[in-house]
PDB file of N, CA and C in Angstrom:
ATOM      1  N   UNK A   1       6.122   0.343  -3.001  1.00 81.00           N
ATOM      2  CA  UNK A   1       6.073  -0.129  -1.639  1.00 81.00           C
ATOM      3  C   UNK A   1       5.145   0.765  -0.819  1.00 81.00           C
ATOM      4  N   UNK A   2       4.933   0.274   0.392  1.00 86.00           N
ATOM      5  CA  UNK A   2       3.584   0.990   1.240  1.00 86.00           C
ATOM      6  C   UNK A   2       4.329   2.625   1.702  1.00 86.00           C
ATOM      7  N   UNK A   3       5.419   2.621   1.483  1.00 88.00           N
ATOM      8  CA  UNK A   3       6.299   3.866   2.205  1.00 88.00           C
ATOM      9  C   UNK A   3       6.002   4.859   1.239  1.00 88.00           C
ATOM     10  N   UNK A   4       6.122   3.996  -0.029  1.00 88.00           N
ATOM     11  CA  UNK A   4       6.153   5.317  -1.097  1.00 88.00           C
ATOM     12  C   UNK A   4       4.926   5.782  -1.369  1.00 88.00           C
ATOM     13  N   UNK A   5       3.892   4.932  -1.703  1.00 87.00           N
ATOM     14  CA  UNK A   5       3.022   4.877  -2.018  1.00 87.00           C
ATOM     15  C   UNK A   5       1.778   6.320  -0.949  1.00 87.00           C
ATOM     16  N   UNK A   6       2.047   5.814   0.542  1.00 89.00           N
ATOM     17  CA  UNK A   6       1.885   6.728   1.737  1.00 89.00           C
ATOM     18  C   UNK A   6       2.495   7.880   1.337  1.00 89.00           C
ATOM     19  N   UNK A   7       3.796   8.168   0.817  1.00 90.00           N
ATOM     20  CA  UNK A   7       4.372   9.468   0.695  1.00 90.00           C
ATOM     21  C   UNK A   7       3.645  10.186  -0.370  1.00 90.00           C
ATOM     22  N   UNK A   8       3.717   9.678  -1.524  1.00 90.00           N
ATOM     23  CA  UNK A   8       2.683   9.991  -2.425  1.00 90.00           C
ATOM     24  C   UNK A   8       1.517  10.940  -2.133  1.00 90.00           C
ATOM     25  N   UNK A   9       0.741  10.208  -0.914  1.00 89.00           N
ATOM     26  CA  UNK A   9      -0.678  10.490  -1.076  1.00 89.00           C
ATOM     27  C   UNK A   9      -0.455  11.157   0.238  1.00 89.00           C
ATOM     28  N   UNK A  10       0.451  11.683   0.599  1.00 91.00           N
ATOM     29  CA  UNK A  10       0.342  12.098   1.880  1.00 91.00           C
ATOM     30  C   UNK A  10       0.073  12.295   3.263  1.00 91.00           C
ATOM     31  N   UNK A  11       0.377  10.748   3.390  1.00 88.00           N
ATOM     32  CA  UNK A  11       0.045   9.949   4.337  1.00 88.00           C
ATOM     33  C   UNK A  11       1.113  10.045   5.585  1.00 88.00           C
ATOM     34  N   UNK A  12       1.367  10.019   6.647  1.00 88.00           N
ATOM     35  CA  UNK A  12       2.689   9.765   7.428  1.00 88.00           C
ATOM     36  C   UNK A  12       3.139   8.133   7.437  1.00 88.00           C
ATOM     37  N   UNK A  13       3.969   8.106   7.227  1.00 87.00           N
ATOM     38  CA  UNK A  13       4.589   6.694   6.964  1.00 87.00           C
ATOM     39  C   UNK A  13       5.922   6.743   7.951  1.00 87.00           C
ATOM     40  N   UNK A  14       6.590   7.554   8.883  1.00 88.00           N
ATOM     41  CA  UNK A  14       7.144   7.546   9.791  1.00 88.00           C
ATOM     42  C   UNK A  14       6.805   6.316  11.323  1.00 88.00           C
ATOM     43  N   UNK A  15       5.600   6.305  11.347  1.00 90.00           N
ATOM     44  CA  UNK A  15       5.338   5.130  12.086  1.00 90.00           C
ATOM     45  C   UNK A  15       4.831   3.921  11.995  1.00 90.00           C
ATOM     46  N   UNK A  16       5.174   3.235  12.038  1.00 90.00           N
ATOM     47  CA  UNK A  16       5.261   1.582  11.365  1.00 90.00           C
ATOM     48  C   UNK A  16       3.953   0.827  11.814  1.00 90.00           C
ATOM     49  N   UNK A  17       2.951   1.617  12.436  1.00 91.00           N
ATOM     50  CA  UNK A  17       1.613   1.204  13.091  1.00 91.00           C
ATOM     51  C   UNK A  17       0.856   1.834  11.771  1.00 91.00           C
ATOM     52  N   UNK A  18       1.163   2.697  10.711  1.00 90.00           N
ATOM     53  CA  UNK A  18       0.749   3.812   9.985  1.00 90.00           C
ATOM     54  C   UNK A  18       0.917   3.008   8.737  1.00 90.00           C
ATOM     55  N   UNK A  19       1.899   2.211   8.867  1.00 90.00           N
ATOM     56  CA  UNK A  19       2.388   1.894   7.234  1.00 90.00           C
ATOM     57  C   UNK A  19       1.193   0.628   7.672  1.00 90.00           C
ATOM     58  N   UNK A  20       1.232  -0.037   8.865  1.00 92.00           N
ATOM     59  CA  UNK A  20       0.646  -1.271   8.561  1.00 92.00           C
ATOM     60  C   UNK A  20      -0.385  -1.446   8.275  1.00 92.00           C
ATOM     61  N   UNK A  21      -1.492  -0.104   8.655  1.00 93.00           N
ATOM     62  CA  UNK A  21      -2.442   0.474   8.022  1.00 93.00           C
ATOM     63  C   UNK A  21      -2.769   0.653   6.953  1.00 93.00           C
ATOM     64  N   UNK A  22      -1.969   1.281   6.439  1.00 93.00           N
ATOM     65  CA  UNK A  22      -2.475   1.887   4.697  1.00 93.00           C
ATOM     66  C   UNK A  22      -1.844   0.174   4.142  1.00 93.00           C
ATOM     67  N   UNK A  23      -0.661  -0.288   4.746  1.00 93.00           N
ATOM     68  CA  UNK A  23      -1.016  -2.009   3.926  1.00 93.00           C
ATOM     69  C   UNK A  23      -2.014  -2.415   4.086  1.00 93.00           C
ATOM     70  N   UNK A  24      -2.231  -2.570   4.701  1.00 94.00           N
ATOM     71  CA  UNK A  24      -3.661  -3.592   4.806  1.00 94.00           C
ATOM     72  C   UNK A  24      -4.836  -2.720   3.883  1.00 94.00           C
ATOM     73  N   UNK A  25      -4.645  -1.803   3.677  1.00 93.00           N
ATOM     74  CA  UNK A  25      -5.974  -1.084   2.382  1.00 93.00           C
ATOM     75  C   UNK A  25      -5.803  -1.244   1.542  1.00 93.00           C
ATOM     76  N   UNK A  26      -4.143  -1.314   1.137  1.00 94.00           N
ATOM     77  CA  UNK A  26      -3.829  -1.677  -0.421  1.00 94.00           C
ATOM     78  C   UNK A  26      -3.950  -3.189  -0.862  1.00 94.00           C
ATOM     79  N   UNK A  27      -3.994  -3.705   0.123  1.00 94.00           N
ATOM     80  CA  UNK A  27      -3.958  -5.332   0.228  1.00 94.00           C
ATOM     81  C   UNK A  27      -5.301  -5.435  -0.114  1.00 94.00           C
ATOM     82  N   UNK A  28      -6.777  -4.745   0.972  1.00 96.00           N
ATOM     83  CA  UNK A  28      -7.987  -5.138   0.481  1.00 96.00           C
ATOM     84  C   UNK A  28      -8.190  -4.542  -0.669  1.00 96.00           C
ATOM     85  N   UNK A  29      -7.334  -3.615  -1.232  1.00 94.00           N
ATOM     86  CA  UNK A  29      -7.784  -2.616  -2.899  1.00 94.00           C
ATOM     87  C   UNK A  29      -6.898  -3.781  -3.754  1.00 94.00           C
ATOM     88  N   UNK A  30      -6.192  -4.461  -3.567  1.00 94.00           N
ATOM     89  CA  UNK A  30      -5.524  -5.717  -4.131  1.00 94.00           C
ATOM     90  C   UNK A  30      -6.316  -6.924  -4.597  1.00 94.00           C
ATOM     91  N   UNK A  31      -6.934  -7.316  -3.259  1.00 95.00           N
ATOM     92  CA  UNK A  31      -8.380  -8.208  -3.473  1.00 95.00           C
ATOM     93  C   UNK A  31      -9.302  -7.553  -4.162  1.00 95.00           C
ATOM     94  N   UNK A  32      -9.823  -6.564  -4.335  1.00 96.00           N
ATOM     95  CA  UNK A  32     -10.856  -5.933  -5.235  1.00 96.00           C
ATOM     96  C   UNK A  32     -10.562  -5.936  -6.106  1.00 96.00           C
ATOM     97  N   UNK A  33      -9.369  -5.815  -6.949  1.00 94.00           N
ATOM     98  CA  UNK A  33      -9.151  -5.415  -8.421  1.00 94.00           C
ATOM     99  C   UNK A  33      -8.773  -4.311  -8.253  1.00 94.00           C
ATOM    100  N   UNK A  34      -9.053  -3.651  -7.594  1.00 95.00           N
ATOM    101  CA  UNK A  34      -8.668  -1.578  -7.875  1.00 95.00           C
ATOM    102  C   UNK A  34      -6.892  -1.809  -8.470  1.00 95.00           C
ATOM    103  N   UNK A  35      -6.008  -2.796  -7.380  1.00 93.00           N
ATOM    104  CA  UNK A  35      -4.596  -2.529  -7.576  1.00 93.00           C
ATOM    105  C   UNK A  35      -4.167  -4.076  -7.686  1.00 93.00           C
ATOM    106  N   UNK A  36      -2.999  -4.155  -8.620  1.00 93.00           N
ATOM    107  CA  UNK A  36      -2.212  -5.468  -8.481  1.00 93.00           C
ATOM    108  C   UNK A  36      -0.870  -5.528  -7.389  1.00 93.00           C
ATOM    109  N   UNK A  37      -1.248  -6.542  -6.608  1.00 92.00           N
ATOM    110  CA  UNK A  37       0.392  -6.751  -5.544  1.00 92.00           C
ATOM    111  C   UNK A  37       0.915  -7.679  -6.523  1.00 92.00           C
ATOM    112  N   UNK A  38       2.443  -7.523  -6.488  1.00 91.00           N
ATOM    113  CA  UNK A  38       3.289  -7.738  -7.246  1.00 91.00           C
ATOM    114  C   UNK A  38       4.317  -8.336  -6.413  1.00 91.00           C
ATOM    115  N   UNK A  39       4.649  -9.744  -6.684  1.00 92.00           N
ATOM    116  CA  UNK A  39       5.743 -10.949  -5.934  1.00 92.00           C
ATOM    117  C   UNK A  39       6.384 -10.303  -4.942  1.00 92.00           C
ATOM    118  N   UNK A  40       6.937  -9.280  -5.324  1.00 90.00           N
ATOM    119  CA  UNK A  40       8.276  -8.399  -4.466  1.00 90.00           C
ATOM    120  C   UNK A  40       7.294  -7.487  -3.503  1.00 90.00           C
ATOM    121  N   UNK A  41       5.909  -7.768  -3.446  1.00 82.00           N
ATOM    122  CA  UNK A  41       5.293  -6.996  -2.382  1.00 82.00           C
ATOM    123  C   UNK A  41       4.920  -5.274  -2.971  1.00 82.00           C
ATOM    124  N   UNK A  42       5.425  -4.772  -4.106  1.00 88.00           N
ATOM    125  CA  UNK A  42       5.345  -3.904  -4.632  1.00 88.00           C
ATOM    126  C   UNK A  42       3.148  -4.160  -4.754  1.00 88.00           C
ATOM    127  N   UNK A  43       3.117  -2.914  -4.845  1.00 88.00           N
ATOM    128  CA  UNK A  43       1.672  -2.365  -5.732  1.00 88.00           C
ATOM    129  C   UNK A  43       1.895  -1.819  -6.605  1.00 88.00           C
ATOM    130  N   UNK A  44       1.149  -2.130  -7.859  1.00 88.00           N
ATOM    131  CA  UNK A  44       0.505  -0.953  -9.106  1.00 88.00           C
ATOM    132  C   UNK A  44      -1.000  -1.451  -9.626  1.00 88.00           C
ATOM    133  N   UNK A  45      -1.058  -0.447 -10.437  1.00 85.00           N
ATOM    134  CA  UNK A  45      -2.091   0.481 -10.982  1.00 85.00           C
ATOM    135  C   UNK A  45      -2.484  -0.702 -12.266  1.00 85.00           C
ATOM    136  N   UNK A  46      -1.659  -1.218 -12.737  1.00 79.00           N
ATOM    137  CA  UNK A  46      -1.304  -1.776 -13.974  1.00 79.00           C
ATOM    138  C   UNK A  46      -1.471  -3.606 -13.748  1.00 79.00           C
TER     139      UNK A  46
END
């Protein structure tokens, strides 16, 4: 999920203007191929 994913990389994910951010990158790295979104809204690598 975008929470974890942010925590991970060391992102602040405390504000919900922050998460909607780094979604929307994983979403366009989703459209590229870099990452697969997954039904449940999850991302991976795989």
């Amino acid at each position: 999920m975008t929470r974890e994913v942010g925590e991970a990389l060391g992102v602040e994910v405390g504000v919900k203007a922050k998460r909607e951010l780094l979604r929307g990158r994983l979403v366009r790295l989703a459209d590229r191929g870099w990452l697969h979104k997954l039904p449940d809204a999850r991302f991976t690598t795989h």
